[in-house]
Amino acid sequence: DTAVSQTPKYLVTQMGNDKSIKCEQNLGHDTMYWYKQDSKKFLKIMFSYNNKELIINETVPNRFSPKSPDKAHLNLHINSLELGDSAVYFCASSLMGGETQYFGPGTRLLVL
Amino acid sequence: AQKVTQAQTEISVVEKEDVTLDCVYETRDTTYYLFWYKQPPSGELVFLIRRNSFDEQNEISGRYSWNFQKSTSSFNFTITASQVVDSAVYFCALSESTGANNLFFGTGTRLTVIP
């Protein structure tokens, strides 16, 4: 059973479109995260959610919006996609308090 | 502010050699956590180890070992008798006890093990 899953694995789309990436975890964790990995492999936190509340929002454009229907899901919705949004997006989950974060397989987004 | 530095961008070794990946961190918190993750060519992020700031004991897991030294703010990772399957990008990361416990990653070290 996959602990943290993401769909889709690959996403190719045109500039200006709106897209969503879904994430689900079956680990019973309290907190979920979205990270972005750019073309140079640099990983940076975008959002984290704890018990359906956004607890930190890094300086990402407001075109990006996380949505959490329940504790096991944290989806990422992106409006008006831009070329610079092309990256790999990773979902992760953990218990609170500095516990280990477990990552999903990543979604490779390519904006044309 | 927190920061993680992995000064080695790329390392190449011949199979069976030992290799050490360096990690230096900065934080103002007295309680924090350090991690290593492996990203093989397939792209997933694989958890390797977690250390809290109060536990400076070195750890060994098979061919992997970690040296945590608070005095130098370093958390180095050694692979003994490297194998081709160790080829990957390795990330060191820091999580602080305050705030959202997000992971702050270093820029990664790409390790290539040559058969």
Short mmCIF file of N, CA and C in Angstrom, two decimals, chain A:
data_model
loop_
_atom_site.label_atom_id
_atom_site.label_comp_id
_atom_site.label_asym_id
_atom_site.label_seq_id
_atom_site.Cartn_x
_atom_site.Cartn_y
_atom_site.Cartn_z
N ASP A 1 0.84 -1.20 0.00
CA ASP A 1 0.00 0.00 0.00
C ASP A 1 0.88 1.25 0.00
N THR A 2 0.59 2.16 -0.91
CA THR A 2 1.36 3.38 -1.00
C THR A 2 1.02 4.29 0.17
N ALA A 3 2.05 4.83 0.86
CA ALA A 3 1.81 5.65 2.04
C ALA A 3 1.35 7.05 1.65
N VAL A 4 2.08 7.68 0.73
CA VAL A 4 1.71 9.00 0.22
C VAL A 4 1.62 8.88 -1.29
N SER A 5 0.46 9.19 -1.83
CA SER A 5 0.28 9.06 -3.27
C SER A 5 -0.11 10.41 -3.86
N GLN A 6 0.28 10.60 -5.10
CA GLN A 6 -0.03 11.83 -5.83
C GLN A 6 -0.54 11.47 -7.21
N THR A 7 -1.48 12.25 -7.69
CA THR A 7 -1.93 12.12 -9.07
C THR A 7 -2.17 13.50 -9.66
N PRO A 8 -1.82 13.69 -10.91
CA PRO A 8 -1.15 12.71 -11.78
C PRO A 8 0.35 12.68 -11.55
N LYS A 9 1.03 11.77 -12.17
CA LYS A 9 2.48 11.72 -12.08
C LYS A 9 3.11 12.71 -13.05
N TYR A 10 2.49 12.87 -14.19
CA TYR A 10 2.96 13.83 -15.19
C TYR A 10 1.79 14.72 -15.60
N LEU A 11 2.09 15.99 -15.84
CA LEU A 11 1.06 16.94 -16.23
C LEU A 11 1.68 17.92 -17.22
N VAL A 12 1.18 17.88 -18.45
CA VAL A 12 1.64 18.79 -19.48
C VAL A 12 0.46 19.66 -19.88
N THR A 13 0.66 20.97 -19.85
CA THR A 13 -0.46 21.87 -20.08
C THR A 13 0.01 23.17 -20.71
N GLN A 14 -0.92 23.95 -21.17
CA GLN A 14 -0.61 25.22 -21.80
C GLN A 14 -0.63 26.35 -20.78
N MET A 15 0.12 27.38 -21.08
CA MET A 15 0.09 28.59 -20.25
C MET A 15 -1.33 29.10 -20.13
N GLY A 16 -1.66 29.60 -18.97
CA GLY A 16 -2.98 30.18 -18.74
C GLY A 16 -4.02 29.21 -18.25
N ASN A 17 -3.74 27.91 -18.35
CA ASN A 17 -4.70 26.92 -17.87
C ASN A 17 -4.70 26.83 -16.36
N ASP A 18 -5.76 26.21 -15.84
CA ASP A 18 -5.86 25.90 -14.41
C ASP A 18 -5.75 24.39 -14.24
N LYS A 19 -4.99 23.97 -13.24
CA LYS A 19 -4.80 22.54 -13.01
C LYS A 19 -4.77 22.24 -11.52
N SER A 20 -5.03 20.97 -11.20
CA SER A 20 -4.96 20.51 -9.81
C SER A 20 -4.11 19.26 -9.71
N ILE A 21 -3.42 19.14 -8.60
CA ILE A 21 -2.67 17.94 -8.26
C ILE A 21 -3.24 17.41 -6.96
N LYS A 22 -3.49 16.11 -6.93
CA LYS A 22 -4.09 15.53 -5.72
C LYS A 22 -3.05 14.77 -4.91
N CYS A 23 -3.25 14.78 -3.60
CA CYS A 23 -2.36 14.06 -2.70
C CYS A 23 -3.17 13.40 -1.61
N GLU A 24 -2.81 12.16 -1.33
CA GLU A 24 -3.49 11.41 -0.28
C GLU A 24 -2.45 10.65 0.54
N GLN A 25 -2.65 10.61 1.85
CA GLN A 25 -1.77 9.82 2.71
C GLN A 25 -2.61 8.90 3.58
N ASN A 26 -2.09 7.68 3.76
CA ASN A 26 -2.81 6.69 4.59
C ASN A 26 -2.00 6.34 5.83
N LEU A 27 -1.19 7.28 6.29
CA LEU A 27 -0.32 7.05 7.44
C LEU A 27 -0.94 7.56 8.74
N GLY A 28 -2.08 8.19 8.66
CA GLY A 28 -2.70 8.75 9.86
C GLY A 28 -1.99 9.98 10.38
N HIS A 29 -1.25 10.67 9.53
CA HIS A 29 -0.49 11.84 9.96
C HIS A 29 -1.38 13.06 10.13
N ASP A 30 -0.85 14.01 10.94
CA ASP A 30 -1.60 15.23 11.24
C ASP A 30 -1.33 16.35 10.25
N THR A 31 -0.17 16.32 9.64
CA THR A 31 0.27 17.47 8.85
C THR A 31 0.67 17.02 7.45
N MET A 32 0.29 17.85 6.49
CA MET A 32 0.67 17.58 5.10
C MET A 32 1.32 18.83 4.52
N TYR A 33 2.15 18.60 3.51
CA TYR A 33 2.97 19.68 2.96
C TYR A 33 3.00 19.59 1.43
N TRP A 34 3.29 20.73 0.81
CA TRP A 34 3.65 20.76 -0.60
C TRP A 34 5.01 21.42 -0.74
N TYR A 35 5.87 20.76 -1.52
CA TYR A 35 7.19 21.28 -1.83
C TYR A 35 7.32 21.39 -3.35
N LYS A 36 8.15 22.33 -3.77
CA LYS A 36 8.44 22.50 -5.19
C LYS A 36 9.93 22.24 -5.41
N GLN A 37 10.24 21.42 -6.41
CA GLN A 37 11.63 21.17 -6.78
C GLN A 37 11.86 21.74 -8.17
N ASP A 38 12.74 22.71 -8.26
CA ASP A 38 12.98 23.36 -9.54
C ASP A 38 13.96 22.57 -10.39
N SER A 39 14.29 23.14 -11.52
CA SER A 39 15.14 22.42 -12.49
C SER A 39 16.55 22.19 -11.98
N LYS A 40 16.96 22.95 -10.98
CA LYS A 40 18.28 22.74 -10.38
C LYS A 40 18.21 21.83 -9.17
N LYS A 41 17.09 21.20 -8.97
CA LYS A 41 16.87 20.22 -7.91
C LYS A 41 16.67 20.86 -6.53
N PHE A 42 16.53 22.18 -6.49
CA PHE A 42 16.35 22.81 -5.20
C PHE A 42 14.92 22.59 -4.71
N LEU A 43 14.80 22.14 -3.45
CA LEU A 43 13.51 21.84 -2.85
C LEU A 43 13.11 22.95 -1.90
N LYS A 44 11.88 23.43 -2.07
CA LYS A 44 11.44 24.53 -1.21
C LYS A 44 10.00 24.30 -0.78
N ILE A 45 9.75 24.57 0.51
CA ILE A 45 8.39 24.42 1.05
C ILE A 45 7.46 25.46 0.41
N MET A 46 6.24 25.00 0.10
CA MET A 46 5.23 25.92 -0.40
C MET A 46 4.14 26.13 0.66
N PHE A 47 3.58 25.02 1.14
CA PHE A 47 2.49 25.10 2.12
C PHE A 47 2.61 23.95 3.10
N SER A 48 2.00 24.15 4.27
CA SER A 48 1.79 23.02 5.16
C SER A 48 0.41 23.17 5.80
N TYR A 49 -0.23 22.06 6.06
CA TYR A 49 -1.57 22.04 6.63
C TYR A 49 -1.55 21.12 7.83
N ASN A 50 -2.16 21.58 8.91
CA ASN A 50 -2.30 20.76 10.10
C ASN A 50 -3.76 20.73 10.48
N ASN A 51 -4.33 19.54 10.52
CA ASN A 51 -5.74 19.39 10.89
C ASN A 51 -6.63 20.36 10.14
N LYS A 52 -6.43 20.43 8.85
CA LYS A 52 -7.23 21.24 7.93
C LYS A 52 -7.01 22.73 8.08
N GLU A 53 -6.03 23.14 8.81
CA GLU A 53 -5.73 24.57 8.91
C GLU A 53 -4.37 24.85 8.30
N LEU A 54 -4.31 25.90 7.50
CA LEU A 54 -3.04 26.32 6.93
C LEU A 54 -2.20 26.92 8.05
N ILE A 55 -1.03 26.37 8.27
CA ILE A 55 -0.24 26.88 9.37
C ILE A 55 0.95 27.69 8.93
N ILE A 56 1.31 27.58 7.67
CA ILE A 56 2.30 28.50 7.14
C ILE A 56 2.13 28.56 5.64
N ASN A 57 2.35 29.74 5.11
CA ASN A 57 2.23 29.95 3.69
C ASN A 57 3.44 30.75 3.23
N GLU A 58 4.40 30.07 2.60
CA GLU A 58 5.59 30.74 2.14
C GLU A 58 5.23 31.70 1.00
N THR A 59 6.21 32.45 0.55
CA THR A 59 5.95 33.49 -0.45
C THR A 59 5.73 32.88 -1.82
N VAL A 60 4.63 32.21 -1.97
CA VAL A 60 4.27 31.68 -3.29
C VAL A 60 3.15 32.54 -3.86
N PRO A 61 3.04 32.59 -5.15
CA PRO A 61 1.98 33.40 -5.76
C PRO A 61 0.60 32.93 -5.34
N ASN A 62 -0.33 33.84 -5.24
CA ASN A 62 -1.67 33.43 -4.81
C ASN A 62 -2.42 32.68 -5.91
N ARG A 63 -1.78 32.43 -7.02
CA ARG A 63 -2.34 31.53 -8.03
C ARG A 63 -2.33 30.09 -7.53
N PHE A 64 -1.51 29.85 -6.53
CA PHE A 64 -1.42 28.52 -5.95
C PHE A 64 -2.31 28.48 -4.71
N SER A 65 -3.18 27.50 -4.62
CA SER A 65 -4.03 27.40 -3.44
C SER A 65 -4.15 25.95 -3.02
N PRO A 66 -3.79 25.67 -1.77
CA PRO A 66 -3.97 24.32 -1.25
C PRO A 66 -5.40 24.13 -0.76
N LYS A 67 -5.88 22.92 -0.96
CA LYS A 67 -7.24 22.63 -0.49
C LYS A 67 -7.22 21.27 0.21
N SER A 68 -7.73 21.24 1.43
CA SER A 68 -7.70 20.01 2.21
C SER A 68 -9.11 19.62 2.62
N PRO A 69 -9.73 18.67 1.92
CA PRO A 69 -11.08 18.24 2.29
C PRO A 69 -11.13 17.47 3.61
N ASP A 70 -10.02 16.82 3.96
CA ASP A 70 -9.92 16.10 5.23
C ASP A 70 -8.45 15.87 5.56
N LYS A 71 -8.21 15.27 6.71
CA LYS A 71 -6.84 15.15 7.20
C LYS A 71 -5.95 14.32 6.29
N ALA A 72 -6.54 13.46 5.50
CA ALA A 72 -5.75 12.56 4.67
C ALA A 72 -5.47 13.10 3.27
N HIS A 73 -6.01 14.24 2.94
CA HIS A 73 -5.87 14.78 1.58
C HIS A 73 -5.43 16.24 1.62
N LEU A 74 -4.50 16.57 0.71
CA LEU A 74 -4.12 17.96 0.52
C LEU A 74 -3.86 18.15 -0.97
N ASN A 75 -4.79 18.82 -1.62
CA ASN A 75 -4.68 19.03 -3.05
C ASN A 75 -4.10 20.41 -3.33
N LEU A 76 -3.46 20.52 -4.49
CA LEU A 76 -2.84 21.78 -4.88
C LEU A 76 -3.49 22.25 -6.17
N HIS A 77 -4.11 23.42 -6.11
CA HIS A 77 -4.75 23.97 -7.29
C HIS A 77 -3.94 25.16 -7.78
N ILE A 78 -3.72 25.20 -9.09
CA ILE A 78 -2.91 26.28 -9.66
C ILE A 78 -3.72 26.97 -10.76
N ASN A 79 -3.89 28.25 -10.61
CA ASN A 79 -4.61 29.04 -11.62
C ASN A 79 -3.63 29.72 -12.57
N SER A 80 -4.09 29.96 -13.78
CA SER A 80 -3.33 30.77 -14.76
C SER A 80 -1.86 30.35 -14.82
N LEU A 81 -1.63 29.12 -15.17
CA LEU A 81 -0.27 28.58 -15.16
C LEU A 81 0.68 29.39 -16.01
N GLU A 82 1.91 29.51 -15.51
CA GLU A 82 2.97 30.24 -16.19
C GLU A 82 4.13 29.29 -16.48
N LEU A 83 4.98 29.71 -17.43
CA LEU A 83 6.13 28.87 -17.79
C LEU A 83 6.98 28.54 -16.57
N GLY A 84 7.15 29.51 -15.69
CA GLY A 84 7.99 29.33 -14.51
C GLY A 84 7.43 28.37 -13.48
N ASP A 85 6.20 27.94 -13.68
CA ASP A 85 5.62 26.96 -12.75
C ASP A 85 6.08 25.54 -13.07
N SER A 86 6.75 25.37 -14.19
CA SER A 86 7.26 24.05 -14.56
C SER A 86 8.25 23.58 -13.49
N ALA A 87 7.98 22.43 -12.92
CA ALA A 87 8.79 21.92 -11.81
C ALA A 87 8.23 20.56 -11.43
N VAL A 88 8.87 19.96 -10.43
CA VAL A 88 8.31 18.75 -9.81
C VAL A 88 7.72 19.16 -8.46
N TYR A 89 6.49 18.78 -8.23
CA TYR A 89 5.80 19.12 -6.99
C TYR A 89 5.66 17.86 -6.14
N PHE A 90 6.13 17.98 -4.91
CA PHE A 90 6.07 16.84 -3.98
C PHE A 90 5.12 17.14 -2.85
N CYS A 91 4.31 16.17 -2.56
CA CYS A 91 3.47 16.19 -1.37
C CYS A 91 4.18 15.38 -0.29
N ALA A 92 4.00 15.75 0.97
CA ALA A 92 4.59 15.00 2.08
C ALA A 92 3.64 15.03 3.26
N SER A 93 3.87 14.12 4.19
CA SER A 93 3.06 14.14 5.41
C SER A 93 3.92 13.74 6.60
N SER A 94 3.49 14.15 7.78
CA SER A 94 4.20 13.80 9.01
C SER A 94 3.26 13.98 10.20
N LEU A 95 3.70 13.47 11.33
CA LEU A 95 3.10 13.87 12.58
C LEU A 95 3.69 15.24 12.93
N MET A 96 3.09 15.94 13.81
CA MET A 96 3.65 17.25 14.18
C MET A 96 4.92 17.06 14.99
N GLY A 97 5.58 18.14 15.26
CA GLY A 97 6.69 18.15 16.21
C GLY A 97 8.01 17.68 15.67
N GLY A 98 8.30 17.96 14.41
CA GLY A 98 9.61 17.61 13.89
C GLY A 98 9.76 16.16 13.52
N GLU A 99 8.67 15.46 13.42
CA GLU A 99 8.75 14.06 13.01
C GLU A 99 9.09 13.94 11.53
N THR A 100 9.45 12.76 11.14
CA THR A 100 9.88 12.53 9.77
C THR A 100 8.77 12.81 8.76
N GLN A 101 9.12 13.48 7.69
CA GLN A 101 8.18 13.71 6.60
C GLN A 101 8.39 12.63 5.54
N TYR A 102 7.30 12.04 5.11
CA TYR A 102 7.34 11.03 4.06
C TYR A 102 6.74 11.63 2.80
N PHE A 103 7.45 11.42 1.70
CA PHE A 103 7.10 12.10 0.47
C PHE A 103 6.36 11.20 -0.51
N GLY A 104 5.49 11.83 -1.28
CA GLY A 104 4.88 11.16 -2.41
C GLY A 104 5.87 11.06 -3.56
N PRO A 105 5.47 10.42 -4.64
CA PRO A 105 6.39 10.18 -5.76
C PRO A 105 6.67 11.41 -6.61
N GLY A 106 5.92 12.49 -6.39
CA GLY A 106 6.15 13.71 -7.16
C GLY A 106 5.25 13.79 -8.38
N THR A 107 4.94 15.03 -8.77
CA THR A 107 4.20 15.30 -10.00
C THR A 107 5.05 16.24 -10.84
N ARG A 108 5.38 15.78 -12.02
CA ARG A 108 6.21 16.59 -12.91
C ARG A 108 5.29 17.42 -13.78
N LEU A 109 5.32 18.74 -13.57
CA LEU A 109 4.47 19.68 -14.30
C LEU A 109 5.29 20.41 -15.35
N LEU A 110 4.80 20.37 -16.57
CA LEU A 110 5.45 21.08 -17.67
C LEU A 110 4.44 22.03 -18.29
N VAL A 111 4.77 23.30 -18.26
CA VAL A 111 3.87 24.32 -18.82
C VAL A 111 4.48 24.80 -20.14
N LEU A 112 3.70 24.66 -21.20
CA LEU A 112 4.19 25.02 -22.55
C LEU A 112 3.68 26.38 -23.00
#
